[in-house]
Coordinates of N, CA and C in Angstrom, one line a residue:
X20 N -40.7 170.4 -16.1 CA -40.4 171.2 -14.9 C -40.9 170.4 -13.7
X21 N -42.1 169.8 -13.8 CA -42.7 169.0 -12.7 C -41.8 167.8 -12.4
X22 N -41.3 167.2 -13.4 CA -40.4 166.0 -13.2 C -39.2 166.4 -12.5
X23 N -38.6 167.6 -12.9 CA -37.3 168.0 -12.3 C -37.5 168.3 -10.8
X24 N -38.7 168.9 -10.5 CA -38.9 169.2 -9.0 C -39.1 167.9 -8.2
X25 N -39.8 166.9 -8.8 CA -40.0 165.7 -8.1 C -38.7 164.8 -8.0
X26 N -37.9 164.9 -9.1 CA -36.6 164.2 -9.0 C -35.7 164.8 -8.0
X27 N -35.7 166.1 -7.8 CA -35.0 166.8 -6.7 C -35.5 166.3 -5.4
X28 N -36.8 166.2 -5.3 CA -37.4 165.7 -4.0 C -36.8 164.4 -3.6
X29 N -36.8 163.4 -4.5 CA -36.3 162.1 -4.2 C -34.8 162.1 -4.0
X30 N -34.0 162.9 -4.7 CA -32.6 163.0 -4.5 C -32.3 163.5 -3.1
X31 N -33.0 164.5 -2.7 CA -32.8 165.0 -1.3 C -33.0 163.9 -0.3
X32 N -34.0 163.0 -0.5 CA -34.2 161.9 0.4 C -32.9 161.1 0.5
X33 N -32.3 160.7 -0.6 CA -31.1 159.8 -0.6 C -29.9 160.5 0.1
X34 N -29.9 161.8 0.0 CA -28.8 162.6 0.6 C -29.0 162.6 2.2
X35 N -30.3 162.7 2.6 CA -30.6 162.9 4.0 C -30.5 161.6 4.8
X36 N -31.0 160.5 4.1 CA -31.2 159.3 4.8 C -30.2 158.3 4.3
X37 N -29.4 157.7 5.3 CA -28.4 156.7 4.9 C -29.0 155.3 5.0
X38 N -28.9 154.5 4.0 CA -29.4 153.1 4.0 C -28.8 152.3 5.1
X39 N -27.6 152.6 5.5 CA -26.9 151.9 6.6 C -27.7 151.9 7.9
X40 N -28.3 153.1 8.1 CA -29.1 153.2 9.4 C -30.4 152.5 9.3
X41 N -30.9 152.2 8.1 CA -32.2 151.6 7.9 C -32.1 150.0 8.0
X42 N -30.9 149.5 7.9 CA -30.7 148.0 7.8 C -31.3 147.3 9.0
X43 N -31.1 147.9 10.2 CA -31.6 147.3 11.4 C -33.1 147.1 11.3
X44 N -33.8 148.1 10.8 CA -35.3 148.0 10.7 C -35.7 147.0 9.6
X45 N -34.9 146.9 8.5 CA -35.3 145.9 7.5 C -35.0 144.5 7.9
X46 N -34.2 144.3 8.9 CA -34.0 142.9 9.4 C -35.3 142.3 9.9
X47 N -36.1 143.1 10.6 CA -37.3 142.5 11.2 C -38.2 141.8 10.2
X48 N -38.6 142.5 9.2 CA -39.5 141.7 8.2 C -38.8 140.5 7.6
X49 N -37.5 140.6 7.4 CA -36.8 139.4 6.9 C -36.8 138.3 7.9
X50 N -36.6 138.6 9.1 CA -36.7 137.5 10.1 C -38.1 136.9 10.2
X51 N -39.1 137.8 10.1 CA -40.5 137.3 10.1 C -40.8 136.4 9.0
X52 N -40.3 136.8 7.8 CA -40.5 135.9 6.6 C -39.9 134.6 6.8
X53 N -38.6 134.6 7.3 CA -37.9 133.4 7.5 C -38.6 132.5 8.5
X54 N -39.1 133.0 9.6 CA -39.8 132.3 10.6 C -41.1 131.7 10.0
X55 N -41.8 132.5 9.2 CA -43.0 132.0 8.6 C -42.8 130.8 7.7
X56 N -41.7 130.8 6.9 CA -41.4 129.7 6.0 C -40.8 128.5 6.8
X57 N -40.1 128.8 7.8 CA -39.6 127.7 8.7 C -40.8 126.9 9.3
X58 N -41.8 127.6 9.8 CA -43.0 127.0 10.3 C -43.7 126.1 9.3
X59 N -43.8 126.7 8.1 CA -44.4 125.9 7.0 C -43.6 124.7 6.6
X60 N -42.3 124.8 6.7 CA -41.5 123.6 6.4 C -41.6 122.6 7.4
X61 N -41.7 123.0 8.7 CA -41.9 122.0 9.8 C -43.2 121.3 9.7
X62 N -44.2 122.0 9.3 CA -45.6 121.5 9.2 C -45.9 120.8 7.9
X63 N -45.0 120.9 7.0 CA -45.2 120.3 5.6 C -46.3 121.1 4.9
X64 N -46.4 122.4 5.2 CA -47.5 123.2 4.6 C -47.0 123.9 3.3
X65 N -47.9 124.1 2.4 CA -47.6 124.9 1.2 C -47.6 126.4 1.6
X66 N -46.8 127.2 0.8 CA -46.9 128.6 1.0 C -47.2 129.3 -0.3
X67 N -47.9 130.4 -0.3 CA -48.2 131.2 -1.4 C -47.0 132.2 -1.6
X68 N -46.1 131.8 -2.4 CA -44.8 132.5 -2.4 C -45.0 134.0 -2.8
X69 N -45.8 134.2 -3.9 CA -45.9 135.6 -4.3 C -46.7 136.5 -3.3
X70 N -47.7 135.9 -2.6 CA -48.4 136.6 -1.6 C -47.5 137.0 -0.4
X71 N -46.7 136.0 0.0 CA -45.8 136.2 1.2 C -44.8 137.3 0.8
X72 N -44.3 137.2 -0.4 CA -43.3 138.2 -0.8 C -43.9 139.6 -1.0
X73 N -45.1 139.7 -1.4 CA -45.8 140.9 -1.5 C -45.9 141.6 -0.1
X74 N -46.3 140.8 0.9 CA -46.4 141.3 2.3 C -45.1 141.7 2.8
X75 N -44.1 140.9 2.5 CA -42.7 141.3 2.9 C -42.2 142.6 2.4
X76 N -42.4 142.8 1.1 CA -42.0 144.0 0.4 C -42.8 145.2 0.9
X77 N -44.1 145.0 1.2 CA -44.9 146.1 1.8 C -44.3 146.5 3.2
X78 N -43.9 145.5 4.0 CA -43.4 145.9 5.3 C -42.0 146.6 5.2
X79 N -41.2 146.2 4.2 CA -39.9 146.9 4.0 C -40.2 148.4 3.5
X80 N -41.1 148.5 2.5 CA -41.3 149.8 1.9 C -42.0 150.8 2.8
X81 N -42.9 150.3 3.6 CA -43.5 151.3 4.6 C -42.6 151.7 5.6
X82 N -41.6 150.9 6.0 CA -40.5 151.3 6.9 C -39.8 152.5 6.2
X83 N -39.4 152.3 5.0 CA -38.7 153.3 4.2 C -39.5 154.6 4.1
X84 N -40.8 154.5 3.8 CA -41.6 155.6 3.5 C -42.0 156.4 4.8
X85 N -42.4 155.6 5.8 CA -43.0 156.3 7.0 C -42.3 156.0 8.3
X86 N -41.4 155.0 8.3 CA -40.8 154.6 9.6 C -41.8 153.9 10.4
X87 N -42.8 153.3 9.8 CA -43.9 152.6 10.5 C -43.8 151.1 10.2
X88 N -43.9 150.3 11.2 CA -43.9 148.8 11.0 C -45.3 148.3 10.9
X89 N -45.8 148.1 9.6 CA -47.1 147.6 9.4 C -47.3 146.2 9.7
X90 N -46.2 145.4 9.6 CA -46.2 144.0 10.0 C -47.4 143.2 9.3
X91 N -47.4 143.3 8.0 CA -48.5 142.6 7.2 C -48.2 141.1 7.2
X92 N -47.0 140.7 7.5 CA -46.7 139.2 7.5 C -47.4 138.5 8.6
X93 N -47.6 139.2 9.7 CA -48.2 138.5 10.9 C -49.6 139.1 11.2
X94 N -50.1 140.1 10.5 CA -51.4 140.7 10.7 C -52.1 140.9 9.3
X95 N -53.3 141.3 9.3 CA -54.0 141.6 8.1 C -53.5 143.0 7.5
X96 N -52.7 143.7 8.2 CA -52.1 144.9 7.7 C -53.1 146.1 7.8
X97 N -52.7 147.3 7.5 CA -53.5 148.5 7.7 C -54.5 148.6 6.5
X98 N -55.5 149.4 6.7 CA -56.5 149.7 5.6 C -55.8 150.3 4.4
X99 N -54.8 151.1 4.6 CA -54.2 151.8 3.5 C -53.6 150.8 2.5
X100 N -53.1 149.6 3.0 CA -52.5 148.6 2.1 C -53.6 147.9 1.4
X101 N -54.7 147.6 2.0 CA -55.8 147.0 1.4 C -56.4 147.9 0.3
X102 N -56.3 149.2 0.4 CA -56.8 150.1 -0.6 C -55.8 150.2 -1.8
X103 N -54.5 150.1 -1.4 CA -53.5 150.2 -2.5 C -53.6 148.9 -3.4
X104 N -54.0 147.8 -2.8 CA -54.2 146.6 -3.6 C -55.3 146.7 -4.7
X105 N -56.1 147.7 -4.6 CA -57.2 147.9 -5.6 C -56.7 148.8 -6.7
X106 N -55.5 149.4 -6.6 CA -55.1 150.4 -7.6 C -54.5 149.7 -8.8
X107 N -53.6 148.8 -8.6 CA -52.8 148.2 -9.7 C -53.7 147.5 -10.7
X108 N -54.7 146.7 -10.3 CA -55.5 146.0 -11.4 C -56.2 147.0 -12.3
X109 N -56.7 148.1 -11.8 CA -57.4 149.1 -12.7 C -56.3 149.8 -13.5
X110 N -55.2 150.2 -13.0 CA -54.2 150.8 -13.8 C -53.7 150.0 -14.9
X111 N -53.5 148.7 -14.6 CA -53.1 147.7 -15.6 C -54.1 147.6 -16.8
X112 N -55.4 147.6 -16.4 CA -56.4 147.5 -17.4 C -56.4 148.8 -18.3
X113 N -56.2 149.9 -17.6 CA -56.2 151.2 -18.4 C -55.0 151.3 -19.4
X114 N -53.9 150.8 -18.9 CA -52.7 150.8 -19.8 C -53.0 150.1 -21.1
X115 N -53.7 149.0 -21.0 CA -54.0 148.2 -22.2 C -55.3 148.5 -22.9
X116 N -56.0 149.5 -22.4 CA -57.3 149.8 -23.0 C -57.1 150.5 -24.4
X117 N -58.0 150.2 -25.3 CA -58.0 150.8 -26.6 C -58.5 152.2 -26.6
X118 N -59.4 152.5 -25.7 CA -60.1 153.8 -25.6 C -60.1 154.2 -24.2
X119 N -59.7 155.4 -23.8 CA -59.8 155.9 -22.5 C -61.2 156.3 -22.0
X120 N -62.0 155.2 -21.9 CA -63.4 155.5 -21.5 C -63.6 156.2 -20.2
X121 N -62.7 156.0 -19.2 CA -62.8 156.5 -17.9 C -62.8 158.1 -17.9
X122 N -62.3 158.7 -19.0 CA -62.4 160.1 -19.1 C -63.8 160.6 -19.4
X123 N -64.6 159.7 -19.8 CA -66.0 160.1 -20.2 C -67.1 159.5 -19.4
X124 N -66.9 158.3 -18.8 CA -67.8 157.7 -17.9 C -67.1 156.7 -17.0
X125 N -67.8 156.4 -15.9 CA -67.1 155.6 -14.9 C -67.9 154.2 -14.8
X126 N -67.1 153.1 -14.8 CA -67.6 151.8 -14.5 C -67.5 151.6 -13.0
X127 N -68.2 150.6 -12.5 CA -68.1 150.3 -11.0 C -66.7 150.2 -10.5
X128 N -65.8 149.5 -11.3 CA -64.4 149.4 -10.8 C -63.7 150.7 -10.8
X129 N -64.1 151.7 -11.7 CA -63.5 153.0 -11.7 C -63.9 153.8 -10.5
X130 N -65.2 153.6 -10.1 CA -65.7 154.3 -8.9 C -65.0 153.7 -7.7
X131 N -64.8 152.4 -7.7 CA -64.0 151.8 -6.6 C -62.6 152.4 -6.5
X132 N -62.0 152.6 -7.6 CA -60.7 153.1 -7.6 C -60.7 154.6 -7.1
X133 N -61.6 155.4 -7.5 CA -61.8 156.7 -7.0 C -61.9 156.8 -5.5
X134 N -62.8 155.9 -5.0 CA -63.0 155.8 -3.6 C -61.7 155.4 -2.8
X135 N -61.0 154.4 -3.4 CA -59.8 153.9 -2.8 C -58.7 155.0 -2.7
X136 N -58.6 155.7 -3.8 CA -57.6 156.8 -3.9 C -57.9 157.9 -2.9
X137 N -59.2 158.2 -2.8 CA -59.6 159.3 -1.8 C -59.3 158.8 -0.4
X138 N -59.5 157.6 -0.1 CA -59.3 157.0 1.2 C -57.8 157.0 1.5
X139 N -57.0 156.6 0.5 CA -55.5 156.5 0.6 C -55.0 157.9 1.0
X140 N -55.5 158.9 0.3 CA -55.0 160.3 0.5 C -55.3 160.8 1.9
X141 N -56.5 160.5 2.4 CA -56.8 160.9 3.7 C -55.9 160.2 4.7
X142 N -55.6 158.9 4.5 CA -54.8 158.2 5.5 C -53.3 158.6 5.4
X143 N -52.8 158.8 4.2 CA -51.4 159.2 4.0 C -51.3 160.6 4.6
X144 N -52.2 161.5 4.4 CA -52.1 162.9 5.0 C -52.1 162.8 6.5
X145 N -52.9 161.9 7.0 CA -52.9 161.8 8.5 C -51.5 161.3 9.0
X146 N -50.9 160.4 8.2 CA -49.5 160.0 8.6 C -48.5 161.1 8.5
X147 N -48.7 161.9 7.5 CA -47.8 163.1 7.3 C -48.0 164.1 8.5
X148 N -49.2 164.3 8.9 CA -49.4 165.1 10.1 C -48.8 164.5 11.4
X149 N -48.9 163.2 11.5 CA -48.3 162.6 12.7 C -46.8 162.7 12.7
X150 N -46.2 162.6 11.5 CA -44.7 162.7 11.3 C -44.3 164.1 11.7
X151 N -45.0 165.1 11.2 CA -44.7 166.5 11.5 C -44.8 166.7 13.0
X152 N -45.8 166.2 13.7 CA -45.9 166.3 15.1 C -44.7 165.6 15.8
X153 N -44.3 164.5 15.4 CA -43.2 163.7 16.0 C -41.9 164.5 15.8
X154 N -41.7 165.2 14.7 CA -40.5 166.0 14.5 C -40.5 167.2 15.3
X155 N -41.7 167.8 15.5 CA -41.8 169.0 16.3 C -41.4 168.7 17.8
X156 N -41.8 167.5 18.2 CA -41.5 167.0 19.6 C -40.0 166.6 19.7
X157 N -39.4 166.2 18.6 CA -38.0 165.7 18.6 C -37.2 166.4 17.5
X158 N -36.8 167.7 17.7 CA -36.1 168.4 16.6 C -34.8 167.7 16.1
X159 N -34.3 166.8 16.8 CA -33.1 166.1 16.3 C -33.4 165.4 15.0
X160 N -34.7 165.0 14.8 CA -35.0 164.3 13.5 C -34.8 165.2 12.3
X161 N -34.8 166.5 12.5 CA -34.5 167.4 11.4 C -33.1 167.3 10.9
X162 N -32.2 167.0 11.8 CA -30.8 166.8 11.5 C -30.5 165.4 11.0
X163 N -31.2 164.4 11.5 CA -31.0 163.0 11.2 C -32.3 162.3 10.9
X164 N -33.0 162.6 9.8 CA -34.2 161.9 9.5 C -34.0 160.4 9.3
X165 N -35.1 159.7 9.6 CA -35.0 158.2 9.6 C -35.8 157.6 8.5
X166 N -36.6 158.4 7.7 CA -37.4 157.8 6.7 C -37.7 158.9 5.7
X167 N -38.4 158.5 4.6 CA -38.7 159.4 3.5 C -39.5 160.6 3.9
X168 N -40.5 160.5 4.7 CA -41.3 161.6 5.1 C -40.5 162.6 5.9
X169 N -39.8 162.1 6.9 CA -39.0 163.0 7.7 C -37.9 163.7 6.9
X170 N -37.3 163.0 5.9 CA -36.3 163.6 5.1 C -36.9 164.8 4.3
X171 N -38.0 164.6 3.7 CA -38.6 165.6 2.9 C -39.0 166.8 3.7
X172 N -39.6 166.6 4.9 CA -40.0 167.7 5.8 C -38.8 168.4 6.3
X173 N -37.7 167.7 6.6 CA -36.5 168.3 7.0 C -35.9 169.2 5.9
X174 N -36.0 168.7 4.7 CA -35.4 169.4 3.5 C -36.2 170.7 3.3
X175 N -37.5 170.7 3.5 CA -38.3 171.9 3.3 C -37.8 173.0 4.2
X176 N -37.5 172.5 5.5 CA -37.1 173.5 6.5 C -35.7 174.0 6.3
X177 N -34.8 173.0 6.0 CA -33.3 173.3 5.9 C -33.0 174.0 4.6
X178 N -33.6 173.6 3.5 CA -33.2 174.1 2.2 C -34.1 175.2 1.7
X179 N -35.3 175.3 2.4 CA -36.3 176.2 1.9 C -36.9 175.9 0.6
X180 N -36.9 174.6 0.3 CA -37.4 174.1 -1.0 C -38.9 174.0 -0.9
X181 N -39.7 174.4 -1.9 CA -41.1 174.4 -1.8 C -41.7 173.1 -2.4
X182 N -42.2 172.3 -1.5 CA -43.0 171.1 -2.0 C -44.3 171.2 -1.2
X183 N -45.4 171.0 -2.0 CA -46.7 171.1 -1.4 C -47.0 169.7 -0.8
X184 N -48.0 169.7 0.1 CA -48.5 168.4 0.6 C -48.9 167.4 -0.5
X185 N -49.4 167.9 -1.6 CA -49.8 167.1 -2.7 C -48.5 166.5 -3.3
X186 N -47.4 167.2 -3.4 CA -46.2 166.7 -3.9 C -45.7 165.6 -3.0
X187 N -45.7 165.8 -1.7 CA -45.3 164.8 -0.8 C -46.1 163.5 -0.9
X188 N -47.4 163.8 -0.9 CA -48.4 162.6 -1.0 C -48.1 161.8 -2.3
X189 N -48.0 162.5 -3.4 CA -47.7 161.8 -4.7 C -46.5 160.9 -4.6
X190 N -45.4 161.5 -4.1 CA -44.2 160.7 -4.0 C -44.2 159.6 -3.1
X191 N -44.9 159.7 -1.9 CA -45.1 158.6 -1.0 C -45.9 157.5 -1.6
X192 N -46.9 157.8 -2.4 CA -47.7 156.8 -3.0 C -46.9 156.1 -4.1
X193 N -46.1 156.9 -4.8 CA -45.3 156.3 -5.9 C -44.3 155.3 -5.2
X194 N -43.7 155.7 -4.1 CA -42.8 154.8 -3.4 C -43.5 153.5 -3.0
X195 N -44.7 153.6 -2.4 CA -45.4 152.4 -2.0 C -45.7 151.5 -3.1
X196 N -46.2 152.1 -4.2 CA -46.7 151.3 -5.3 C -45.5 150.7 -6.1
X197 N -44.4 151.5 -6.3 CA -43.3 151.1 -7.1 C -42.5 150.0 -6.3
X198 N -42.5 150.1 -5.0 CA -41.7 149.1 -4.2 C -42.3 147.8 -3.9
X199 N -43.6 147.6 -4.3 CA -44.3 146.5 -3.9 C -44.2 145.3 -4.9
X200 N -45.0 145.4 -6.0 CA -45.1 144.4 -7.0 C -43.7 144.1 -7.6
X201 N -43.0 145.2 -7.9 CA -41.7 145.0 -8.6 C -40.7 144.2 -7.8
X202 N -40.5 144.5 -6.6 CA -39.5 143.8 -5.8 C -40.0 142.4 -5.5
X203 N -41.3 142.2 -5.1 CA -41.8 140.9 -4.8 C -41.7 140.0 -6.0
X204 N -42.1 140.4 -7.2 CA -42.1 139.6 -8.3 C -40.7 139.2 -8.7
X205 N -39.7 140.2 -8.6 CA -38.3 139.9 -8.9 C -37.8 138.8 -8.0
X206 N -38.1 138.9 -6.7 CA -37.6 137.8 -5.8 C -38.3 136.5 -6.1
X207 N -39.5 136.5 -6.5 CA -40.2 135.3 -6.8 C -39.6 134.6 -8.0
X208 N -39.2 135.4 -9.0 CA -38.5 134.9 -10.2 C -37.2 134.3 -9.8
X209 N -36.5 135.0 -8.9 CA -35.2 134.5 -8.4 C -35.3 133.1 -7.8
X210 N -36.4 132.9 -7.0 CA -36.7 131.6 -6.4 C -36.9 130.6 -7.5
X211 N -37.7 131.0 -8.5 CA -38.0 130.1 -9.6 C -36.7 129.6 -10.3
X212 N -35.8 130.6 -10.5 CA -34.6 130.2 -11.2 C -33.7 129.3 -10.3
X213 N -33.7 129.6 -9.0 CA -33.0 128.7 -8.1 C -33.5 127.3 -8.2
X214 N -34.8 127.1 -8.3 CA -35.4 125.8 -8.3 C -35.0 125.1 -9.6
X215 N -35.0 125.9 -10.7 CA -34.6 125.3 -12.0 C -33.1 125.1 -12.1
X216 N -32.3 125.8 -11.3 CA -30.8 125.6 -11.4 C -30.3 125.2 -10.0
X217 N -30.4 124.0 -9.6 CA -30.0 123.6 -8.3 C -28.5 123.8 -8.0
X218 N -27.7 123.6 -9.0 CA -26.2 123.9 -8.8 C -26.0 125.3 -8.5
X219 N -26.7 126.2 -9.1 CA -26.5 127.6 -8.7 C -27.1 128.0 -7.4
X220 N -28.1 127.3 -7.0 CA -28.7 127.5 -5.7 C -27.7 127.0 -4.6
X221 N -27.0 125.8 -4.9 CA -26.1 125.3 -3.9 C -24.9 126.3 -3.8
X222 N -24.5 126.9 -4.9 CA -23.4 127.9 -4.8 C -23.8 129.1 -4.0
X223 N -25.1 129.6 -4.2 CA -25.5 130.8 -3.5 C -25.7 130.4 -2.0
X224 N -26.1 129.2 -1.7 CA -26.3 128.8 -0.3 C -24.9 128.8 0.4
X225 N -23.9 128.2 -0.3 CA -22.6 128.1 0.2 C -22.0 129.5 0.5
X226 N -22.3 130.4 -0.4 CA -21.8 131.8 -0.2 C -22.4 132.4 1.0
X227 N -23.7 132.3 1.2 CA -24.5 132.8 2.3 C -23.9 132.2 3.6
X228 N -23.7 130.9 3.6 CA -23.2 130.2 4.8 C -21.9 130.7 5.2
X229 N -21.0 131.0 4.2 CA -19.6 131.4 4.5 C -19.7 132.9 5.1
X230 N -20.6 133.7 4.6 CA -20.6 135.1 5.0 C -21.4 135.3 6.3
X231 N -22.5 134.6 6.4 CA -23.4 134.8 7.6 C -23.1 133.9 8.8
X232 N -22.4 132.8 8.5 CA -22.2 131.9 9.6 C -23.5 131.3 10.2
X233 N -23.6 131.4 11.5 CA -24.8 130.8 12.1 C -26.0 131.8 12.1
X234 N -25.8 133.1 11.7 CA -26.8 134.1 11.8 C -27.8 133.8 10.6
X235 N -29.1 133.8 11.0 CA -30.1 133.5 9.9 C -30.3 134.6 8.9
X236 N -29.9 135.9 9.2 CA -30.0 137.0 8.3 C -28.7 137.8 8.5
X237 N -28.4 138.7 7.5 CA -27.3 139.6 7.6 C -27.4 140.5 8.9
X238 N -26.4 140.5 9.7 CA -26.5 141.3 10.9 C -26.2 142.7 10.7
X239 N -25.5 143.0 9.6 CA -25.2 144.4 9.3 C -25.1 144.6 7.8
X240 N -25.2 145.8 7.3 CA -25.3 146.1 5.9 C -24.0 145.7 5.2
X241 N -22.8 145.7 5.9 CA -21.6 145.3 5.2 C -21.6 143.8 4.8
X242 N -22.2 143.0 5.7 CA -22.3 141.5 5.4 C -23.3 141.3 4.2
X243 N -24.4 142.1 4.2 CA -25.3 142.0 3.1 C -24.7 142.4 1.8
X244 N -23.7 143.2 1.8 CA -23.0 143.6 0.6 C -21.9 142.8 0.2
X245 N -21.6 141.7 1.0 CA -20.5 140.8 0.7 C -20.9 139.5 0.2
X246 N -21.9 139.6 -0.7 CA -22.5 138.4 -1.4 C -22.5 138.5 -2.9
X247 N -21.3 138.5 -3.5 CA -21.2 138.9 -4.9 C -21.9 138.0 -5.8
X248 N -21.9 136.6 -5.6 CA -22.6 135.7 -6.5 C -24.1 135.9 -6.4
X249 N -24.6 136.1 -5.1 CA -26.1 136.3 -5.0 C -26.5 137.6 -5.6
X250 N -25.7 138.6 -5.5 CA -26.0 139.9 -6.2 C -26.0 139.7 -7.7
X251 N -25.0 139.0 -8.2 CA -25.0 138.7 -9.6 C -26.2 138.0 -10.1
X252 N -26.6 137.0 -9.3 CA -27.8 136.2 -9.6 C -29.0 137.0 -9.7
X253 N -29.1 137.9 -8.7 CA -30.3 138.8 -8.6 C -30.3 139.8 -9.8
X254 N -29.2 140.3 -10.2 CA -29.1 141.2 -11.3 C -29.5 140.5 -12.6
X255 N -29.0 139.2 -12.7 CA -29.4 138.5 -13.9 C -30.9 138.1 -13.9
X256 N -31.4 137.9 -12.8 CA -32.9 137.7 -12.7 C -33.6 139.0 -13.2
X257 N -33.2 140.1 -12.8 CA -33.8 141.4 -13.3 C -33.6 141.6 -14.8
X258 N -32.4 141.1 -15.3 CA -32.2 141.2 -16.8 C -33.2 140.3 -17.6
X259 N -33.4 139.1 -17.0 CA -34.2 138.2 -17.7 C -35.7 138.4 -17.5
X260 N -36.1 138.9 -16.3 CA -37.5 139.2 -16.0 C -37.6 140.6 -15.5
X261 N -37.4 141.6 -16.3 CA -37.4 143.0 -15.8 C -38.8 143.4 -15.4

């Protein structure tokens, strides 16, 4: 029953928010990443591919979740992101643990996780309150929400669906966590395969040049969807490295 309620919550989001309208926002992090790598290329500097892609996906995901530009590519990013970085290592160790010791006693890393989660909840709830205030000041956002939080709050009002703040908080955190490592690592593997398969990289580059012309990134969502070989390459990357 809980899963059905939460699935309904996410389905409402995709009904309320159109990805077409979000493309303009997602261009900014892409342009920043491109500029960052172009500077490194000019200077002959190495880049930490996975770290850069992690920051990039954080910037995209937080736009989707909150409509807020955290810009971790050019800054140290918000405290909430630094706290989220502490969650995955502990969860991964628990998944592979032989015995669920944390249900009986807490190690230092478990106490750090507890503190991080408590801090994340405070900060996410503050963002939820800010979004509610923004929507109260601009009722048009109830009709045309621009991010996950706005869509859920609008759905509660329009559809009369009961979702608690804990439900909203849980889904926002899931979105942030699920959209970070997964996407960043998949893109990193795609880069790896391009390096291993230069002929396929040349084909992908030719397709991008033909579709985008002189533009460094896709100027609209239709152009982004007109790259069949690159999409096939990405899907094959996910098949090989899910």
